[in-house]
Short mmCIF file of C-alpha atoms in Angstrom, two decimals:
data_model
loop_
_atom_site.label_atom_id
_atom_site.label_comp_id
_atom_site.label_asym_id
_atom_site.label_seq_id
_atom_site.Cartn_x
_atom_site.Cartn_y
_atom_site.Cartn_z
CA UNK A 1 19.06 16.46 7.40
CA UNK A 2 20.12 13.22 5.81
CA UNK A 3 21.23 13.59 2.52
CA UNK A 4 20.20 9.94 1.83
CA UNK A 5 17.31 9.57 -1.17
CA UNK A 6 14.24 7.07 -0.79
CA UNK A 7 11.74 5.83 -3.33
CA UNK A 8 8.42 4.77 -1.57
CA UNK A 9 5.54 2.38 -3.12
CA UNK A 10 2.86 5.03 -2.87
CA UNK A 11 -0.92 3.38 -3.32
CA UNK A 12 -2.62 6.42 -2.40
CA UNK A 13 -4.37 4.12 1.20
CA UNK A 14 -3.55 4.85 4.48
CA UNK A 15 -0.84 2.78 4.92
CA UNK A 16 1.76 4.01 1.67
CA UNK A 17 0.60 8.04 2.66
CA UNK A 18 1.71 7.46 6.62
CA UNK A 19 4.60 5.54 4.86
CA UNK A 20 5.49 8.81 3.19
CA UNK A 21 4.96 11.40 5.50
CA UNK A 22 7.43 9.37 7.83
CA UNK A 23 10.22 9.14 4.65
CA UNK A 24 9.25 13.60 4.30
CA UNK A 25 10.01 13.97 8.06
CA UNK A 26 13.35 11.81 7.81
CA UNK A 27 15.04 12.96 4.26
CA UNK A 28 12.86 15.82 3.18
CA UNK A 29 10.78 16.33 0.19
CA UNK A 30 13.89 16.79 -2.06
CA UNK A 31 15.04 13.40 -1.26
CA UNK A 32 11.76 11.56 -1.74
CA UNK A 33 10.29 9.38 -4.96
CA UNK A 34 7.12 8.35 -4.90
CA UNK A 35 6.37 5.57 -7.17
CA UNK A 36 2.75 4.77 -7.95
CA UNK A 37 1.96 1.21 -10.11
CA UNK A 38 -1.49 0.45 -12.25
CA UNK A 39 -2.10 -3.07 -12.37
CA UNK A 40 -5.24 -3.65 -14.06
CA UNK A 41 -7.21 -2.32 -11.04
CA UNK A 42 -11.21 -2.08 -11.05
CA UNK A 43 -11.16 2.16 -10.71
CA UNK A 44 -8.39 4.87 -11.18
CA UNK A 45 -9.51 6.14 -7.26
CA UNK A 46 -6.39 5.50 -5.86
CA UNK A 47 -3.82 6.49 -8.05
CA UNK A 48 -5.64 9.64 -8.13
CA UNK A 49 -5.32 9.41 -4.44
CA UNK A 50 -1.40 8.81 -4.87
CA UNK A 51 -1.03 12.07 -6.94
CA UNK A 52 -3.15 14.14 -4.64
CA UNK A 53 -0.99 12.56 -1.76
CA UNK A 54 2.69 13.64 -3.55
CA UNK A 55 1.51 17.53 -4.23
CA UNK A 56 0.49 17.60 -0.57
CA UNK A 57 3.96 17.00 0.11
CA UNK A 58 5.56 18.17 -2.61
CA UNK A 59 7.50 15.34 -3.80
CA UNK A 60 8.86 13.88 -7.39
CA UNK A 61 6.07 11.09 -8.27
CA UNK A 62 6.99 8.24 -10.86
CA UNK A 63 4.30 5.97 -12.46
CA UNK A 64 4.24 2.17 -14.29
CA UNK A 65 1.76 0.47 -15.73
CA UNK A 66 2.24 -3.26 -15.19
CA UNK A 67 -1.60 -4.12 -16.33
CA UNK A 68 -0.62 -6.95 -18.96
CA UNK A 69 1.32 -8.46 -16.18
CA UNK A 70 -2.04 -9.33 -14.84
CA UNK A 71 -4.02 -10.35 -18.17
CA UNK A 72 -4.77 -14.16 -17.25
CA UNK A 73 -5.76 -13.41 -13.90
CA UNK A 74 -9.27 -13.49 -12.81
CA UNK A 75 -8.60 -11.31 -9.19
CA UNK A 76 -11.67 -9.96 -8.42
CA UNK A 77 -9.74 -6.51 -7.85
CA UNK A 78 -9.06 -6.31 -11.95
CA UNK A 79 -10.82 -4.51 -14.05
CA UNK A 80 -11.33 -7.98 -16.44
CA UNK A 81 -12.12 -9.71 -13.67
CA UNK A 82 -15.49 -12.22 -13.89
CA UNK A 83 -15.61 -12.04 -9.61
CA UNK A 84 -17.09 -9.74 -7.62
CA UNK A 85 -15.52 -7.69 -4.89
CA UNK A 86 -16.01 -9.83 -1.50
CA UNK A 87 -17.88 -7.66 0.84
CA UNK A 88 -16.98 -9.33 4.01
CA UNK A 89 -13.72 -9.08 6.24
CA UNK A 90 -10.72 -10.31 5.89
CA UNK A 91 -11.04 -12.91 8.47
CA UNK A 92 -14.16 -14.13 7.16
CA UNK A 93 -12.50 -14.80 4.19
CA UNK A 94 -9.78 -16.27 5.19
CA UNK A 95 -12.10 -19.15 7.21
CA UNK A 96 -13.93 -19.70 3.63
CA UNK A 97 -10.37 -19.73 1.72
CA UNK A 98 -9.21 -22.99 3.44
CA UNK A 99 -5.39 -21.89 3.81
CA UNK A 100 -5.41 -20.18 0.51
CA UNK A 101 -5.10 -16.38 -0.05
CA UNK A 102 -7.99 -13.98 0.15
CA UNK A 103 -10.03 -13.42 -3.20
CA UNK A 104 -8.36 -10.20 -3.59
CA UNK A 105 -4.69 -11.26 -3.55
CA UNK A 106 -3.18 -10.46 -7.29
CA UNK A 107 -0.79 -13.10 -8.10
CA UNK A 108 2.76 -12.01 -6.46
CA UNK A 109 1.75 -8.66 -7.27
CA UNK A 110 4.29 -6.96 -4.72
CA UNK A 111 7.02 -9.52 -5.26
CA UNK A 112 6.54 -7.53 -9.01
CA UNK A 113 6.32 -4.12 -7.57
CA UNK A 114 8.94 -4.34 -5.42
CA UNK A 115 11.25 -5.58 -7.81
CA UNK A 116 10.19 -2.38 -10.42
CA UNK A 117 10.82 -0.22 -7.40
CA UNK A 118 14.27 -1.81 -6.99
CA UNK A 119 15.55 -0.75 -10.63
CA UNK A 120 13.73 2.67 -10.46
CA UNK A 121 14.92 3.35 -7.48
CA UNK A 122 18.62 2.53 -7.92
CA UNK A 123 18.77 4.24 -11.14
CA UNK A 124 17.89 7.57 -9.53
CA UNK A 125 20.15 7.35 -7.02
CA UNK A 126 18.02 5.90 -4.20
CA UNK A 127 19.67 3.98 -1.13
CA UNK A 128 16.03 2.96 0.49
CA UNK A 129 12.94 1.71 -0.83
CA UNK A 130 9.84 2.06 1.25
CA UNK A 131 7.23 -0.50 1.81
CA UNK A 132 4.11 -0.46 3.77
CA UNK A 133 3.13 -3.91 4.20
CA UNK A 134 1.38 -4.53 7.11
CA UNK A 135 0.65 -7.37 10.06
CA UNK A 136 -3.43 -7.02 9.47
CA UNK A 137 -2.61 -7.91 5.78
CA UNK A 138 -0.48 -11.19 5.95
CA UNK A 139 -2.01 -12.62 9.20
CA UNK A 140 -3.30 -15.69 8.71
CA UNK A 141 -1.96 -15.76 4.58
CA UNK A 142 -4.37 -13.25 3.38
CA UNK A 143 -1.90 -11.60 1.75
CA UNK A 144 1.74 -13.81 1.59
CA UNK A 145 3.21 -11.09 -0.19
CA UNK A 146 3.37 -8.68 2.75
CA UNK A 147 4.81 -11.43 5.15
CA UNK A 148 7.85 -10.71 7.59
CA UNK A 149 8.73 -14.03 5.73
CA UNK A 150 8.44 -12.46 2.50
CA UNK A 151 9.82 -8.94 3.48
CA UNK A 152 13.26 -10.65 4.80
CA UNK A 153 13.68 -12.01 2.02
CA UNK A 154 12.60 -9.63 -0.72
CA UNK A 155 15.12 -7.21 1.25
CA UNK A 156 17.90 -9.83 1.08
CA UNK A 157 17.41 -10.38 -2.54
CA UNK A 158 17.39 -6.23 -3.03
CA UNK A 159 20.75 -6.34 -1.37
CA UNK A 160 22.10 -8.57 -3.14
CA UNK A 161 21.11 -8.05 -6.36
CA UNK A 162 22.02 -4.16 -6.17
CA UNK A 163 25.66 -5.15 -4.31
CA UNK A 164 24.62 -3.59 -1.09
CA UNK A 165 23.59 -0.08 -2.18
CA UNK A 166 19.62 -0.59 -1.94
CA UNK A 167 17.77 -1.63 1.32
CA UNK A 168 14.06 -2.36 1.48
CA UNK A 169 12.49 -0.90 4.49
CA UNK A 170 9.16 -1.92 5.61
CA UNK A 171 8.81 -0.53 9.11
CA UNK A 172 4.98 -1.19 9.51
CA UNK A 173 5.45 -5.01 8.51
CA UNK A 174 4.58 -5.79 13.11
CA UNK A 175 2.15 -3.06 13.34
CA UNK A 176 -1.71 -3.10 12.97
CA UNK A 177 -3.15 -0.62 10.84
CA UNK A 178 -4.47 0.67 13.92
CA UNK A 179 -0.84 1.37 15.11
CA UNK A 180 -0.29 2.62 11.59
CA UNK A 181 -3.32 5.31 11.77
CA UNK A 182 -2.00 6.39 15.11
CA UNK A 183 1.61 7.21 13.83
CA UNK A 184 -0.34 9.27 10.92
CA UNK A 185 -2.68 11.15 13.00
CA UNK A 186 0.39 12.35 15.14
CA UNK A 187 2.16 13.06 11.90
CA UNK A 188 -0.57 14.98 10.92
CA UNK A 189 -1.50 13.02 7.74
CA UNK A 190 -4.27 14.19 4.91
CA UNK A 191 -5.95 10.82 5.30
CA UNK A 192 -9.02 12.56 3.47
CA UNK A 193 -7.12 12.55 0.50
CA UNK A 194 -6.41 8.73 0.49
CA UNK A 195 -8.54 6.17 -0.71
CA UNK A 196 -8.51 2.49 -0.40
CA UNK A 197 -12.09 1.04 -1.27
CA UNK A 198 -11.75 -1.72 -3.81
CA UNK A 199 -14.40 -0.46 -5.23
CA UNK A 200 -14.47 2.92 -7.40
CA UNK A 201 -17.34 5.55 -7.06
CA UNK A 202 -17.84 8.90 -5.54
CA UNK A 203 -17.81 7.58 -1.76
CA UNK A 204 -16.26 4.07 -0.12
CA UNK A 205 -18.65 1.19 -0.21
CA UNK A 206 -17.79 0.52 3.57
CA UNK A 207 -18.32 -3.40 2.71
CA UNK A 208 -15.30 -4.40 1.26
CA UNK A 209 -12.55 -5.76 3.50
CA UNK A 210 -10.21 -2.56 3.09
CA UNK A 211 -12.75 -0.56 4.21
CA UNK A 212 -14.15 -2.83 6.90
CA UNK A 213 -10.20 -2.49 8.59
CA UNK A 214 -10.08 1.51 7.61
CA UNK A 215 -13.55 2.52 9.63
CA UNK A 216 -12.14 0.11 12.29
CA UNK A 217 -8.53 1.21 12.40
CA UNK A 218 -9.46 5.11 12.67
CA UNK A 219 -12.16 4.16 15.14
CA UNK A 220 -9.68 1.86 17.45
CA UNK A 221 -7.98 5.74 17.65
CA UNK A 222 -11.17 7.02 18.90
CA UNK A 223 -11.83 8.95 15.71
CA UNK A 224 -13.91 8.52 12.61
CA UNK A 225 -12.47 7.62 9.14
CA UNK A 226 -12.82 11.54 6.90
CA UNK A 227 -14.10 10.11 3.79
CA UNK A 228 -16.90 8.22 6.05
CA UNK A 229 -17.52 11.28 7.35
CA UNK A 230 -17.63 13.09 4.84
#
């Protein structure tokens, strides 16, 4: 077993859980961090999810609330916010957005996490830090912040501003969330404990863009999405 220690960026979706059952396999429970961030978001569903997620697997789970960060924007994912959730895909969006981000992109929010994650994890002894953007998310400039573009050189800056001893890993930043639900069903993953509507409530709304990929990501794996099912 390596004896190396990882911190991962744990949402509580899909993506951060597969994310962390990979890091369990590879350094063990005893090795992993999770970290889970409140920004100012709409509902308290997925960092719920997040804790549910690090009992499962039995690992130490750090939180941060960067909220006032986030004060001036008006992201329709905030709590504050004036805008509604979009309930259309991603794509959609992006041909209404004329080259700019989705609706739902908080301002550099993962250049911020990531960066939090950094000092955490280095100050606990961490030599990794675990990302799970993804190529659905930054295709097309939905979402800049989970970029190849932007993951080279977030992981460049980690390096050099820790002197070598931190890398950022973001192994899903090529793979569809399709490829990502496949590696997690084969990992055996408790994707009925996730959540990733943007919108809170006792079931997903299905409308939203995160859900629209979800249902279609669990159904390119000829399966059904457990909270749809549910």
């Amino acid at each position: 077993m390596d004896s190396e220690k990882a911190l991962v960026l744990c949402s509580g979706g899909v993506d951060s859980t597969t994310l962390l059952a990979m890091a369990v396999r590879q350094f063990g429970a005893a090795n992993v961090v999770t970290l889970s961030i409140s920004y100012g978001q709409r509902h308290s569903r997925e960092i719920e999810a997040a804790k549910a997620v690090a009992a499962h697997y039995g690992v130490q789970q750090r939180f941060l609330d960067l909220a006032a960060i986030f004060a001036e924007s008006d992201c329709s994912l905030l709590a504050h916010s004036t805008q509604a959730v979009p309930e259309s895909s991603y794509a959609q969006q992006r041909s209404e957005a004329d080259g700019a981000p989705v609706g739902t992109y908080v301002p550099f929010r993962n250049g911020l996490f990531l960066s939090s994650a950094a000092s955490m994890a280095l100050s606990l002894g961490c030599s990794a830090v675990y990302y799970g953007a993804h190529h659905d998310d930054w295709a097309g400039d939905a979402y800049p912040d989970c970029s190849q573009a932007f993951v080279d050189a977030m992981g460049a800056a980690i390096a050099e501003g820790t002197g070598g001893q931190l890398q950022l890993r973001a192994p899903f930043v090529q793979m569809t969330k399709a490829d990502i639900v496949r590696t997690g069903l084969e990992l055996e993953v408790p994707y009925e404990l996730t959540w990733s509507c943007y919108e809170g409530g006792e079931a997903p709304c299905g409308k939203c863009a995160t859900c629209i990929d979800r249902i279609a990501a669990f159904r390119a794996n000829g399966t059904e999405d457990p909270l749809i099912m549910a």
